[in-house]
Amino acid sequence: MKDRIYKSVVLVSFLILLLVQFRLTYNSYVLRDRDYSLKEKTLINDEYGRSISDDKVYKGGGKIIDSILTTNMPALKKEYFSNRHEFIKLSQSVSNGLLKKLQQESTMDSVFQSIVKKNGLDSNLQYLLTFQQIDINFDTKIGDITIFDSHNHTDFNTNKKTPFGVIIDGTLAHPTMQNRVTNLSVSGNLVYNYRVSFNLFVDQPGRTLKVAYQMLPTFLLVALCIIVIVGINYYTYISWMRQKKETDVKSDFLNSIKHEFNTPVTTILVASKSLHESEVLNDRNRVNTLVNIVERQARRLHSHINQMLEASEINKNINFEEIDLNYIVLTLVNDYKIKINEPNSLTFDPYDSEILVMMDSFVFTTMLQNILDNSFKHSHSEVKITMLFITKSKDGYTLHIKDNGKGIEADMKEKIFDKFFRRAKDNTISGLGLGLYYVKQCLDIHGWKISINTTTDKGTEFLVHIPVSQININ
């Protein structure tokens, strides 16, 4: 439960941190994007205003607007007061004709290039000129009458329209509020008044990437900060889990020590106390029984102490020699059979030729004995069967130890070789959790590997893999 709470708190904290960092970084990007080339935009705006003077949009543009609107103003006024439907049709026709004329006779390229060259600006700059609205005024009491609005006008192809108006000239692909240099509404006085609104956008190709590149140090610092924080949290979590595991292992070990040592000690004390009684001393059979009990429990204590010492001194006094694998396994199996009661069985099927392996005989036999102890101790079958045999592969030889016990759960397979780990928590099975830990240490000393094939309630097979480099075959 605590582990789950800890993970949840860490995850929520990390998400909050990520959100805050993303928000701050995004705001920084927006500010940098907004202020990008601010001086250039201000300069272009001023130079553009001076360049067009009374030409409204570009050189010669004022004459185009004046001529078309002057010609059509009387008709527009007449239709406005007499037939609104015809007025709308005429307005569209006039505005379409005006915009197409402005597109065809545009001198904006020369105006813009003149500004760039005169002020030594980047020659890669691109522009876009868009027309947004045209208003006319017949009478001050009526006010402005819109004959063209880019948001409602549908006569132009989509490739000639932007959210900011119909394109008159220019090659800039993505006009935005950040790259808009100017948004002007200019008026004219003919027989009647009019007002036109247009936009000029100027930007460099790939500006977004350039802004992002300028933000690269910030991005890297943010990423580094997140990585460091994640690393610290991960290290803290791993350390906490390791300490928790060590605490649990120590607790289990102490409980096992208490159980495994307490039982024989208590039995010895009770038996020793009984030996002081005169009626017991006079009965030789009872004395022999109590002495046997004391001896058995003392041997049990001795076995536990030796197991602990073996685990702590396993790397000392290692003596490698060339030994026949068949012979050493067969010898151990024959000795071990003495402890097995019928109908339980232990069998070994030797390989059909001698297999000379470099090994420490004491370490190997102790390791194999621990695996056999584990096979019989943890088996609840009515008839306990353990079989040993050797197989050959291109990489070497494999010693198989296969039993018909209760098997090992999948989530336990990686833990059973841990020091002091015990699968049974109810103390119904004796042990200190050092047997398979000792097995793994022995294998590491020899440079061998071990794997497990197991099925719950059907048995377990330990496979000790001996590499071909350590084998001499006769």
CSV table of C-alpha atoms in Angstrom, one decimal:
chain,number,residue,atom,x,y,z
A,1,MET,CA,0.0,0.0,0.0
A,2,LYS,CA,2.8,2.4,0.9
A,3,ASP,CA,4.6,1.5,-2.3
A,4,ARG,CA,1.6,2.3,-4.3
A,5,ILE,CA,1.1,5.7,-2.5
A,6,TYR,CA,4.8,6.5,-3.0
A,7,LYS,CA,4.5,5.8,-6.8
A,8,SER,CA,1.4,7.8,-7.1
A,9,VAL,CA,2.9,10.8,-5.3
A,10,VAL,CA,6.0,10.7,-7.4
A,11,LEU,CA,4.0,10.4,-10.7
A,12,VAL,CA,1.7,13.3,-9.8
A,13,SER,CA,4.7,15.5,-8.8
A,14,PHE,CA,6.5,14.6,-12.0
A,15,LEU,CA,3.4,15.5,-14.1
A,16,ILE,CA,3.0,18.8,-12.3
A,17,LEU,CA,6.7,19.6,-12.8
A,18,LEU,CA,6.5,18.6,-16.5
A,19,LEU,CA,3.4,20.8,-17.0
A,20,VAL,CA,5.0,23.8,-15.3
A,21,GLN,CA,8.2,23.4,-17.2
A,22,PHE,CA,6.3,23.1,-20.5
A,23,ARG,CA,4.2,26.1,-19.7
A,24,LEU,CA,7.2,28.3,-18.9
A,25,THR,CA,9.1,27.1,-21.9
A,26,TYR,CA,6.1,27.7,-24.2
A,27,ASN,CA,5.6,31.2,-22.8
A,28,SER,CA,9.2,31.9,-23.4
A,29,TYR,CA,8.9,30.6,-27.0
A,30,VAL,CA,5.8,32.8,-27.6
A,31,LEU,CA,7.6,35.9,-26.3
A,32,ARG,CA,10.7,35.2,-28.4
A,33,ASP,CA,8.5,34.5,-31.4
A,34,ARG,CA,6.5,37.7,-30.9
A,35,ASP,CA,9.7,39.8,-30.6
A,36,TYR,CA,11.6,38.1,-33.4
A,37,SER,CA,13.0,40.7,-35.8
A,38,LEU,CA,11.0,43.5,-34.1
A,39,LYS,CA,13.5,46.2,-35.3
A,40,GLU,CA,13.2,45.0,-38.9
A,41,LYS,CA,9.4,45.0,-38.7
A,42,THR,CA,9.4,48.6,-37.4
A,43,LEU,CA,11.9,49.7,-40.0
A,44,ILE,CA,9.9,48.1,-42.9
A,45,ASN,CA,6.7,49.6,-41.6
A,46,ASP,CA,8.2,53.1,-41.6
A,47,GLU,CA,9.9,52.7,-45.0
A,48,TYR,CA,6.7,51.2,-46.5
A,49,GLY,CA,4.7,54.2,-45.3
A,50,ARG,CA,7.1,56.6,-46.9
A,51,SER,CA,7.4,54.6,-50.1
A,52,ILE,CA,3.7,54.4,-51.0
A,53,SER,CA,2.9,58.0,-49.9
A,54,ASP,CA,-0.5,58.8,-51.5
A,55,ASP,CA,-0.5,55.6,-53.6
A,56,LYS,CA,-2.6,53.9,-50.9
A,57,VAL,CA,-1.2,50.3,-51.4
A,58,TYR,CA,1.8,50.5,-53.7
A,59,LYS,CA,3.1,52.8,-56.4
A,60,GLY,CA,0.2,53.3,-58.8
A,61,GLY,CA,-2.2,51.5,-56.6
A,62,GLY,CA,-4.1,54.7,-55.6
A,63,LYS,CA,-4.8,55.5,-59.2
A,64,ILE,CA,-6.3,52.0,-59.8
A,65,ILE,CA,-8.6,52.3,-56.8
A,66,ASP,CA,-9.7,55.8,-57.6
A,67,SER,CA,-10.4,55.1,-61.2
A,68,ILE,CA,-12.5,52.0,-60.6
A,69,LEU,CA,-14.5,53.5,-57.7
A,70,THR,CA,-15.0,56.8,-59.4
A,71,THR,CA,-16.5,55.1,-62.4
A,72,ASN,CA,-18.8,52.9,-60.4
A,73,MET,CA,-19.9,55.2,-57.5
A,74,PRO,CA,-23.0,56.7,-59.2
A,75,ALA,CA,-24.3,53.2,-60.1
A,76,LEU,CA,-23.6,51.9,-56.6
A,77,LYS,CA,-25.5,54.8,-55.1
A,78,LYS,CA,-28.4,54.4,-57.4
A,79,GLU,CA,-28.8,50.6,-56.7
A,80,TYR,CA,-28.3,51.1,-53.0
A,81,PHE,CA,-31.3,53.3,-52.8
A,82,SER,CA,-33.5,51.5,-55.3
A,83,ASN,CA,-32.6,47.8,-55.3
A,84,ARG,CA,-30.5,46.3,-52.5
A,85,HIS,CA,-30.2,43.0,-54.3
A,86,GLU,CA,-28.7,44.5,-57.4
A,87,PHE,CA,-26.5,46.7,-55.2
A,88,ILE,CA,-25.0,43.6,-53.6
A,89,LYS,CA,-24.4,42.0,-57.0
A,90,LEU,CA,-22.8,45.3,-58.3
A,91,SER,CA,-20.7,45.6,-55.1
A,92,GLN,CA,-19.3,42.1,-55.7
A,93,SER,CA,-18.6,42.8,-59.3
A,94,VAL,CA,-16.8,46.2,-58.6
A,95,SER,CA,-14.8,44.8,-55.7
A,96,ASN,CA,-13.8,41.7,-57.7
A,97,GLY,CA,-12.7,43.9,-60.6
A,98,LEU,CA,-10.8,46.2,-58.3
A,99,LEU,CA,-8.9,43.4,-56.6
A,100,LYS,CA,-8.0,41.6,-59.8
A,101,LYS,CA,-6.8,44.8,-61.3
A,102,LEU,CA,-4.6,45.4,-58.2
A,103,GLN,CA,-3.2,41.8,-58.5
A,104,GLN,CA,-2.5,42.2,-62.2
A,105,GLU,CA,-0.7,45.6,-62.0
A,106,SER,CA,1.0,45.2,-58.7
A,107,THR,CA,4.3,46.9,-58.3
A,108,MET,CA,4.7,45.7,-54.7
A,109,ASP,CA,7.8,43.5,-55.6
A,110,SER,CA,9.8,46.6,-56.7
A,111,VAL,CA,8.6,48.5,-53.6
A,112,PHE,CA,9.6,45.7,-51.2
A,113,GLN,CA,12.9,45.0,-52.9
A,114,SER,CA,13.8,48.7,-52.8
A,115,ILE,CA,13.1,48.8,-49.0
A,116,VAL,CA,15.2,45.6,-48.5
A,117,LYS,CA,18.2,46.9,-50.6
A,118,LYS,CA,18.1,50.4,-49.2
A,119,ASN,CA,18.2,49.3,-45.6
A,120,GLY,CA,20.5,46.3,-46.0
A,121,LEU,CA,18.0,43.8,-44.9
A,122,ASP,CA,18.1,40.0,-45.4
A,123,SER,CA,17.5,39.3,-49.0
A,124,ASN,CA,15.6,36.1,-48.0
A,125,LEU,CA,12.8,38.1,-46.5
A,126,GLN,CA,9.4,37.3,-48.0
A,127,TYR,CA,6.2,39.4,-48.0
A,128,LEU,CA,2.5,39.1,-48.5
A,129,LEU,CA,0.0,41.9,-49.2
A,130,THR,CA,-3.7,41.2,-48.5
A,131,PHE,CA,-6.8,43.3,-49.0
A,132,GLN,CA,-9.2,43.0,-46.1
A,133,GLN,CA,-12.2,45.4,-46.7
A,134,ILE,CA,-13.6,48.2,-48.9
A,135,ASP,CA,-16.1,50.7,-47.5
A,136,ILE,CA,-17.9,53.5,-49.4
A,137,ASN,CA,-19.9,56.5,-48.1
A,138,PHE,CA,-22.6,58.3,-50.0
A,139,ASP,CA,-24.0,60.2,-47.1
A,140,THR,CA,-22.6,61.0,-43.6
A,141,LYS,CA,-26.0,60.2,-42.1
A,142,ILE,CA,-26.0,56.7,-43.6
A,143,GLY,CA,-22.3,56.1,-42.7
A,144,ASP,CA,-19.9,53.6,-44.2
A,145,ILE,CA,-21.3,50.9,-46.5
A,146,THR,CA,-19.1,47.8,-46.9
A,147,ILE,CA,-18.9,46.5,-50.5
A,148,PHE,CA,-16.2,44.0,-49.8
A,149,ASP,CA,-15.3,41.9,-46.7
A,150,SER,CA,-12.7,39.2,-47.1
A,151,HIS,CA,-14.4,37.1,-44.4
A,152,ASN,CA,-17.7,36.9,-46.3
A,153,HIS,CA,-16.4,37.1,-49.9
A,154,THR,CA,-16.4,33.7,-51.7
A,155,ASP,CA,-15.5,34.6,-55.3
A,156,PHE,CA,-11.8,34.0,-54.9
A,157,ASN,CA,-10.1,30.6,-54.8
A,158,THR,CA,-8.9,29.4,-51.5
A,159,ASN,CA,-5.2,29.7,-52.6
A,160,LYS,CA,-5.8,33.4,-53.1
A,161,LYS,CA,-7.4,33.9,-49.6
A,162,THR,CA,-6.0,34.0,-46.1
A,163,PRO,CA,-7.7,34.7,-42.7
A,164,PHE,CA,-6.4,38.2,-43.1
A,165,GLY,CA,-7.8,38.9,-46.6
A,166,VAL,CA,-7.5,38.3,-50.3
A,167,ILE,CA,-3.9,38.1,-51.5
A,168,ILE,CA,-2.8,40.9,-53.8
A,169,ASP,CA,0.9,40.0,-54.1
A,170,GLY,CA,3.7,38.2,-52.3
A,171,THR,CA,5.1,34.7,-51.6
A,172,LEU,CA,5.0,34.4,-47.8
A,173,ALA,CA,3.1,31.2,-47.1
A,174,HIS,CA,2.0,31.6,-43.6
A,175,PRO,CA,0.8,35.0,-42.5
A,176,THR,CA,0.3,35.4,-38.7
A,177,MET,CA,-0.1,38.1,-36.2
A,178,GLN,CA,3.5,37.7,-35.3
A,179,ASN,CA,4.8,38.5,-38.8
A,180,ARG,CA,2.3,41.2,-39.6
A,181,VAL,CA,4.2,44.5,-40.3
A,182,THR,CA,1.2,46.8,-40.8
A,183,ASN,CA,-2.6,46.8,-40.8
A,184,LEU,CA,-3.8,50.1,-42.5
A,185,SER,CA,-7.0,51.7,-43.4
A,186,VAL,CA,-6.6,54.5,-45.9
A,187,SER,CA,-9.3,56.9,-47.1
A,188,GLY,CA,-9.9,58.6,-50.4
A,189,ASN,CA,-12.0,61.6,-51.4
A,190,LEU,CA,-13.7,61.3,-54.8
A,191,VAL,CA,-17.3,62.6,-55.4
A,192,TYR,CA,-17.9,60.3,-52.5
A,193,ASN,CA,-15.7,59.0,-49.7
A,194,TYR,CA,-14.2,55.5,-49.5
A,195,ARG,CA,-11.9,53.5,-47.2
A,196,VAL,CA,-9.8,50.5,-47.9
A,197,SER,CA,-8.1,48.2,-45.4
A,198,PHE,CA,-5.1,46.0,-46.1
A,199,ASN,CA,-2.3,44.1,-44.4
A,200,LEU,CA,1.4,43.6,-45.1
A,201,PHE,CA,3.2,40.6,-43.7
A,202,VAL,CA,7.0,40.1,-43.8
A,203,ASP,CA,9.0,37.1,-42.5
A,204,GLN,CA,11.9,34.9,-43.1
A,205,PRO,CA,11.5,31.3,-44.4
A,206,GLY,CA,11.7,28.8,-41.6
A,207,ARG,CA,11.3,31.4,-38.9
A,208,THR,CA,9.7,28.9,-36.5
A,209,LEU,CA,12.8,26.7,-36.7
A,210,LYS,CA,15.1,29.7,-36.2
A,211,VAL,CA,13.2,30.8,-33.1
A,212,ALA,CA,13.3,27.2,-31.9
A,213,TYR,CA,17.1,27.1,-32.5
A,214,GLN,CA,17.5,30.3,-30.5
A,215,MET,CA,15.5,28.6,-27.7
A,216,LEU,CA,17.7,25.5,-27.9
A,217,PRO,CA,19.8,26.3,-24.8
A,218,THR,CA,16.5,26.8,-22.9
A,219,PHE,CA,15.1,23.5,-24.2
A,220,LEU,CA,18.3,21.7,-23.3
A,221,LEU,CA,18.4,23.1,-19.8
A,222,VAL,CA,14.7,22.2,-19.2
A,223,ALA,CA,15.4,18.7,-20.6
A,224,LEU,CA,18.5,18.3,-18.4
A,225,CYS,CA,16.5,19.6,-15.3
A,226,ILE,CA,13.8,17.0,-16.0
A,227,ILE,CA,16.3,14.2,-16.5
A,228,VAL,CA,18.1,15.1,-13.3
A,229,ILE,CA,14.9,15.2,-11.3
A,230,VAL,CA,13.7,11.9,-12.8
A,231,GLY,CA,17.1,10.4,-12.1
A,232,ILE,CA,17.0,11.6,-8.5
A,233,ASN,CA,13.5,10.3,-8.0
A,234,TYR,CA,14.3,7.0,-9.6
A,235,TYR,CA,17.5,6.6,-7.5
A,236,THR,CA,15.6,7.5,-4.4
A,237,TYR,CA,12.8,5.0,-5.2
A,238,ILE,CA,15.3,2.3,-6.0
A,239,SER,CA,17.2,3.0,-2.8
A,240,TRP,CA,14.0,3.0,-0.8
A,241,MET,CA,12.9,-0.3,-2.4
A,242,ARG,CA,16.3,-1.8,-1.8
A,243,GLN,CA,16.2,-0.7,1.9
A,244,LYS,CA,12.7,-2.0,2.2
A,245,LYS,CA,13.7,-5.3,0.7
A,246,GLU,CA,16.7,-5.6,3.0
A,247,THR,CA,14.5,-4.8,5.9
A,248,ASP,CA,12.0,-7.4,4.9
A,249,VAL,CA,14.8,-10.0,4.3
A,250,LYS,CA,16.4,-9.3,7.6
A,251,SER,CA,13.0,-9.6,9.3
A,252,ASP,CA,12.3,-12.9,7.6
A,253,PHE,CA,15.9,-14.1,8.4
A,254,LEU,CA,15.5,-13.2,12.1
A,255,ASN,CA,12.2,-15.0,12.2
A,256,SER,CA,13.7,-18.0,10.6
A,257,ILE,CA,16.7,-17.9,13.0
A,258,LYS,CA,14.3,-17.6,15.9
A,259,HIS,CA,12.3,-20.6,14.7
A,260,GLU,CA,15.2,-22.8,13.4
A,261,PHE,CA,17.4,-22.2,16.4
A,262,ASN,CA,14.7,-22.0,19.1
A,263,THR,CA,13.2,-25.4,18.4
A,264,PRO,CA,16.4,-27.5,18.8
A,265,VAL,CA,17.6,-25.4,21.7
A,266,THR,CA,14.3,-25.7,23.6
A,267,THR,CA,14.3,-29.5,22.9
A,268,ILE,CA,17.8,-29.8,24.1
A,269,LEU,CA,17.0,-27.9,27.3
A,270,VAL,CA,14.0,-30.0,28.0
A,271,ALA,CA,15.8,-33.2,27.4
A,272,SER,CA,18.8,-32.1,29.5
A,273,LYS,CA,16.4,-31.2,32.4
A,274,SER,CA,14.8,-34.6,32.1
A,275,LEU,CA,18.2,-36.3,32.4
A,276,HIS,CA,18.6,-34.8,35.9
A,277,GLU,CA,15.5,-36.7,37.2
A,278,SER,CA,16.4,-39.8,39.2
A,279,GLU,CA,13.7,-42.0,37.7
A,280,VAL,CA,14.8,-41.2,34.2
A,281,LEU,CA,18.5,-42.0,35.1
A,282,ASN,CA,17.4,-45.4,36.4
A,283,ASP,CA,15.7,-46.2,33.1
A,284,ARG,CA,18.4,-46.8,30.5
A,285,ASN,CA,16.0,-46.9,27.6
A,286,ARG,CA,14.6,-43.4,28.4
A,287,VAL,CA,18.2,-42.1,28.8
A,288,ASN,CA,19.2,-43.4,25.4
A,289,THR,CA,16.1,-41.9,23.9
A,290,LEU,CA,16.8,-38.5,25.4
A,291,VAL,CA,20.5,-38.7,24.4
A,292,ASN,CA,19.4,-39.4,20.8
A,293,ILE,CA,17.1,-36.4,20.9
A,294,VAL,CA,19.9,-34.2,22.1
A,295,GLU,CA,22.2,-35.5,19.5
A,296,ARG,CA,19.7,-35.0,16.6
A,297,GLN,CA,18.9,-31.4,17.7
A,298,ALA,CA,22.6,-30.6,18.2
A,299,ARG,CA,23.3,-31.9,14.6
A,300,ARG,CA,20.4,-29.7,13.4
A,301,LEU,CA,22.0,-26.7,15.0
A,302,HIS,CA,25.4,-27.6,13.6
A,303,SER,CA,23.9,-27.9,10.1
A,304,HIS,CA,22.4,-24.4,10.3
A,305,ILE,CA,25.6,-22.9,11.6
A,306,ASN,CA,27.6,-24.6,8.9
A,307,GLN,CA,25.2,-23.3,6.2
A,308,MET,CA,25.6,-19.8,7.5
A,309,LEU,CA,29.4,-20.2,7.5
A,310,GLU,CA,29.5,-21.7,4.1
A,311,ALA,CA,27.6,-18.7,2.7
A,312,SER,CA,30.0,-16.2,4.3
A,313,GLU,CA,33.2,-18.0,3.4
A,314,ILE,CA,32.3,-19.4,0.0
A,315,ASN,CA,35.0,-17.5,-1.9
A,316,LYS,CA,37.9,-18.7,0.4
A,317,ASN,CA,40.2,-21.6,-0.4
A,318,ILE,CA,38.8,-22.4,-3.8
A,319,ASN,CA,40.7,-25.3,-5.4
A,320,PHE,CA,40.0,-26.1,-9.1
A,321,GLU,CA,40.8,-29.5,-10.4
A,322,GLU,CA,39.8,-31.7,-13.4
A,323,ILE,CA,37.0,-34.1,-12.3
A,324,ASP,CA,34.7,-36.4,-14.2
A,325,LEU,CA,31.2,-34.9,-14.0
A,326,ASN,CA,29.6,-38.4,-14.1
A,327,TYR,CA,31.7,-39.7,-11.2
A,328,ILE,CA,31.2,-36.7,-8.8
A,329,VAL,CA,27.4,-36.6,-9.4
A,330,LEU,CA,27.0,-40.4,-9.0
A,331,THR,CA,29.0,-40.3,-5.8
A,332,LEU,CA,26.9,-37.6,-4.3
A,333,VAL,CA,23.6,-39.3,-5.4
A,334,ASN,CA,24.6,-42.6,-3.8
A,335,ASP,CA,25.5,-40.8,-0.5
A,336,TYR,CA,22.3,-38.8,-0.6
A,337,LYS,CA,20.1,-41.9,-1.1
A,338,ILE,CA,20.8,-42.9,2.5
A,339,LYS,CA,18.6,-40.0,3.7
A,340,ILE,CA,15.7,-40.9,1.4
A,341,ASN,CA,12.9,-43.2,2.6
A,342,GLU,CA,10.9,-45.4,0.2
A,343,PRO,CA,8.8,-45.0,-1.8
A,344,ASN,CA,10.6,-41.6,-2.5
A,345,SER,CA,13.4,-42.0,-5.1
A,346,LEU,CA,16.5,-40.2,-6.4
A,347,THR,CA,18.0,-41.4,-9.7
A,348,PHE,CA,20.9,-40.4,-11.9
A,349,ASP,CA,21.4,-41.4,-15.6
A,350,PRO,CA,25.1,-40.8,-16.3
A,351,TYR,CA,26.3,-39.6,-19.7
A,352,ASP,CA,27.6,-42.2,-22.0
A,353,SER,CA,31.2,-40.9,-22.0
A,354,GLU,CA,33.6,-39.3,-19.5
A,355,ILE,CA,33.2,-35.5,-19.1
A,356,LEU,CA,36.2,-33.9,-17.4
A,357,VAL,CA,35.4,-30.5,-15.9
A,358,MET,CA,37.5,-28.0,-14.1
A,359,MET,CA,35.7,-27.5,-10.7
A,360,ASP,CA,36.1,-27.3,-6.9
A,361,SER,CA,34.8,-30.7,-5.8
A,362,PHE,CA,33.7,-29.4,-2.3
A,363,VAL,CA,31.9,-26.4,-3.6
A,364,PHE,CA,30.2,-28.4,-6.4
A,365,THR,CA,29.0,-31.2,-4.1
A,366,THR,CA,27.7,-28.7,-1.6
A,367,MET,CA,25.9,-26.8,-4.3
A,368,LEU,CA,24.3,-29.9,-5.7
A,369,GLN,CA,23.3,-31.1,-2.3
A,370,ASN,CA,21.5,-27.8,-1.7
A,371,ILE,CA,19.5,-28.2,-4.9
A,372,LEU,CA,18.6,-31.8,-3.8
A,373,ASP,CA,17.6,-30.6,-0.3
A,374,ASN,CA,15.4,-27.9,-1.9
A,375,SER,CA,13.8,-30.5,-4.2
A,376,PHE,CA,12.8,-32.9,-1.4
A,377,LYS,CA,12.1,-30.3,1.2
A,378,HIS,CA,9.6,-28.3,-0.9
A,379,SER,CA,7.8,-31.2,-2.4
A,380,HIS,CA,4.3,-32.1,-1.1
A,381,SER,CA,3.8,-35.1,-3.4
A,382,GLU,CA,2.9,-38.4,-1.8
A,383,VAL,CA,5.9,-40.0,-3.7
A,384,LYS,CA,8.8,-37.6,-4.1
A,385,ILE,CA,10.8,-38.2,-7.2
A,386,THR,CA,14.0,-36.4,-8.3
A,387,MET,CA,15.9,-37.3,-11.4
A,388,LEU,CA,19.4,-36.2,-12.6
A,389,PHE,CA,20.7,-36.5,-16.1
A,390,ILE,CA,23.2,-34.8,-18.4
A,391,THR,CA,22.6,-33.5,-22.0
A,392,LYS,CA,25.0,-32.1,-24.6
A,393,SER,CA,24.6,-29.0,-26.8
A,394,LYS,CA,26.9,-27.0,-29.1
A,395,ASP,CA,27.7,-24.6,-26.2
A,396,GLY,CA,28.6,-27.3,-23.6
A,397,TYR,CA,26.8,-29.7,-21.2
A,398,THR,CA,23.8,-29.3,-19.0
A,399,LEU,CA,23.1,-31.0,-15.7
A,400,HIS,CA,19.4,-31.4,-15.2
A,401,ILE,CA,17.9,-31.8,-11.7
A,402,LYS,CA,14.2,-32.5,-12.2
A,403,ASP,CA,11.6,-33.1,-9.4
A,404,ASN,CA,7.8,-33.6,-9.2
A,405,GLY,CA,7.3,-31.0,-6.4
A,406,LYS,CA,4.8,-28.1,-6.3
A,407,GLY,CA,6.8,-25.9,-8.7
A,408,ILE,CA,7.7,-22.2,-8.4
A,409,GLU,CA,5.4,-19.3,-9.1
A,410,ALA,CA,6.5,-17.1,-12.1
A,411,ASP,CA,7.1,-14.0,-9.9
A,412,MET,CA,9.3,-16.0,-7.6
A,413,LYS,CA,11.8,-17.4,-10.2
A,414,GLU,CA,14.1,-14.4,-10.1
A,415,LYS,CA,14.0,-14.1,-6.2
A,416,ILE,CA,14.7,-17.6,-5.1
A,417,PHE,CA,18.5,-17.1,-5.4
A,418,ASP,CA,18.4,-14.0,-3.2
A,419,LYS,CA,20.2,-14.2,0.1
A,420,PHE,CA,17.8,-15.1,3.0
A,421,PHE,CA,14.8,-15.3,0.6
A,422,ARG,CA,12.3,-17.9,1.7
A,423,ARG,CA,9.1,-18.6,-0.2
A,424,ALA,CA,7.2,-20.0,2.8
A,425,LYS,CA,6.3,-17.3,5.3
A,426,ASP,CA,4.5,-19.6,7.7
A,427,ASN,CA,7.6,-21.4,9.0
A,428,THR,CA,6.1,-24.8,8.1
A,429,ILE,CA,9.3,-25.5,6.1
A,430,SER,CA,12.6,-25.3,7.9
A,431,GLY,CA,15.5,-23.3,6.5
A,432,LEU,CA,17.4,-20.0,6.6
A,433,GLY,CA,16.9,-18.9,3.0
A,434,LEU,CA,20.6,-19.6,2.2
A,435,GLY,CA,20.5,-22.8,0.2
A,436,LEU,CA,19.8,-21.5,-3.3
A,437,TYR,CA,21.8,-18.3,-2.6
A,438,TYR,CA,24.8,-20.6,-2.0
A,439,VAL,CA,24.0,-22.5,-5.2
A,440,LYS,CA,24.1,-19.2,-7.2
A,441,GLN,CA,27.4,-18.2,-5.5
A,442,CYS,CA,28.9,-21.5,-6.4
A,443,LEU,CA,27.9,-21.2,-10.0
A,444,ASP,CA,29.3,-17.7,-10.2
A,445,ILE,CA,32.6,-19.0,-8.9
A,446,HIS,CA,32.8,-21.6,-11.6
A,447,GLY,CA,31.5,-19.3,-14.3
A,448,TRP,CA,28.5,-21.4,-15.0
A,449,LYS,CA,24.8,-20.4,-15.5
A,450,ILE,CA,21.6,-21.8,-14.1
A,451,SER,CA,18.0,-21.6,-15.5
A,452,ILE,CA,14.7,-23.0,-14.3
A,453,ASN,CA,11.8,-24.7,-16.0
A,454,THR,CA,8.9,-24.9,-13.7
A,455,THR,CA,5.1,-25.5,-13.8
A,456,THR,CA,3.0,-24.8,-10.7
A,457,ASP,CA,1.9,-28.1,-9.0
A,458,LYS,CA,3.8,-30.1,-11.6
A,459,GLY,CA,7.4,-29.8,-10.6
A,460,THR,CA,10.7,-27.9,-11.2
A,461,GLU,CA,13.7,-28.5,-13.3
A,462,PHE,CA,17.1,-26.8,-12.5
A,463,LEU,CA,19.5,-26.7,-15.4
A,464,VAL,CA,23.1,-26.1,-14.7
A,465,HIS,CA,24.9,-25.0,-17.9
A,466,ILE,CA,28.6,-25.8,-18.1
A,467,PRO,CA,30.4,-24.1,-21.0
A,468,VAL,CA,32.4,-26.2,-23.5
A,469,SER,CA,35.5,-24.1,-22.8
A,470,GLN,CA,35.8,-25.8,-19.3
A,471,ILE,CA,35.3,-29.4,-20.6
A,472,ASN,CA,37.8,-32.0,-21.7
A,473,ILE,CA,36.0,-35.0,-23.4
A,474,ASN,CA,37.7,-38.4,-23.6
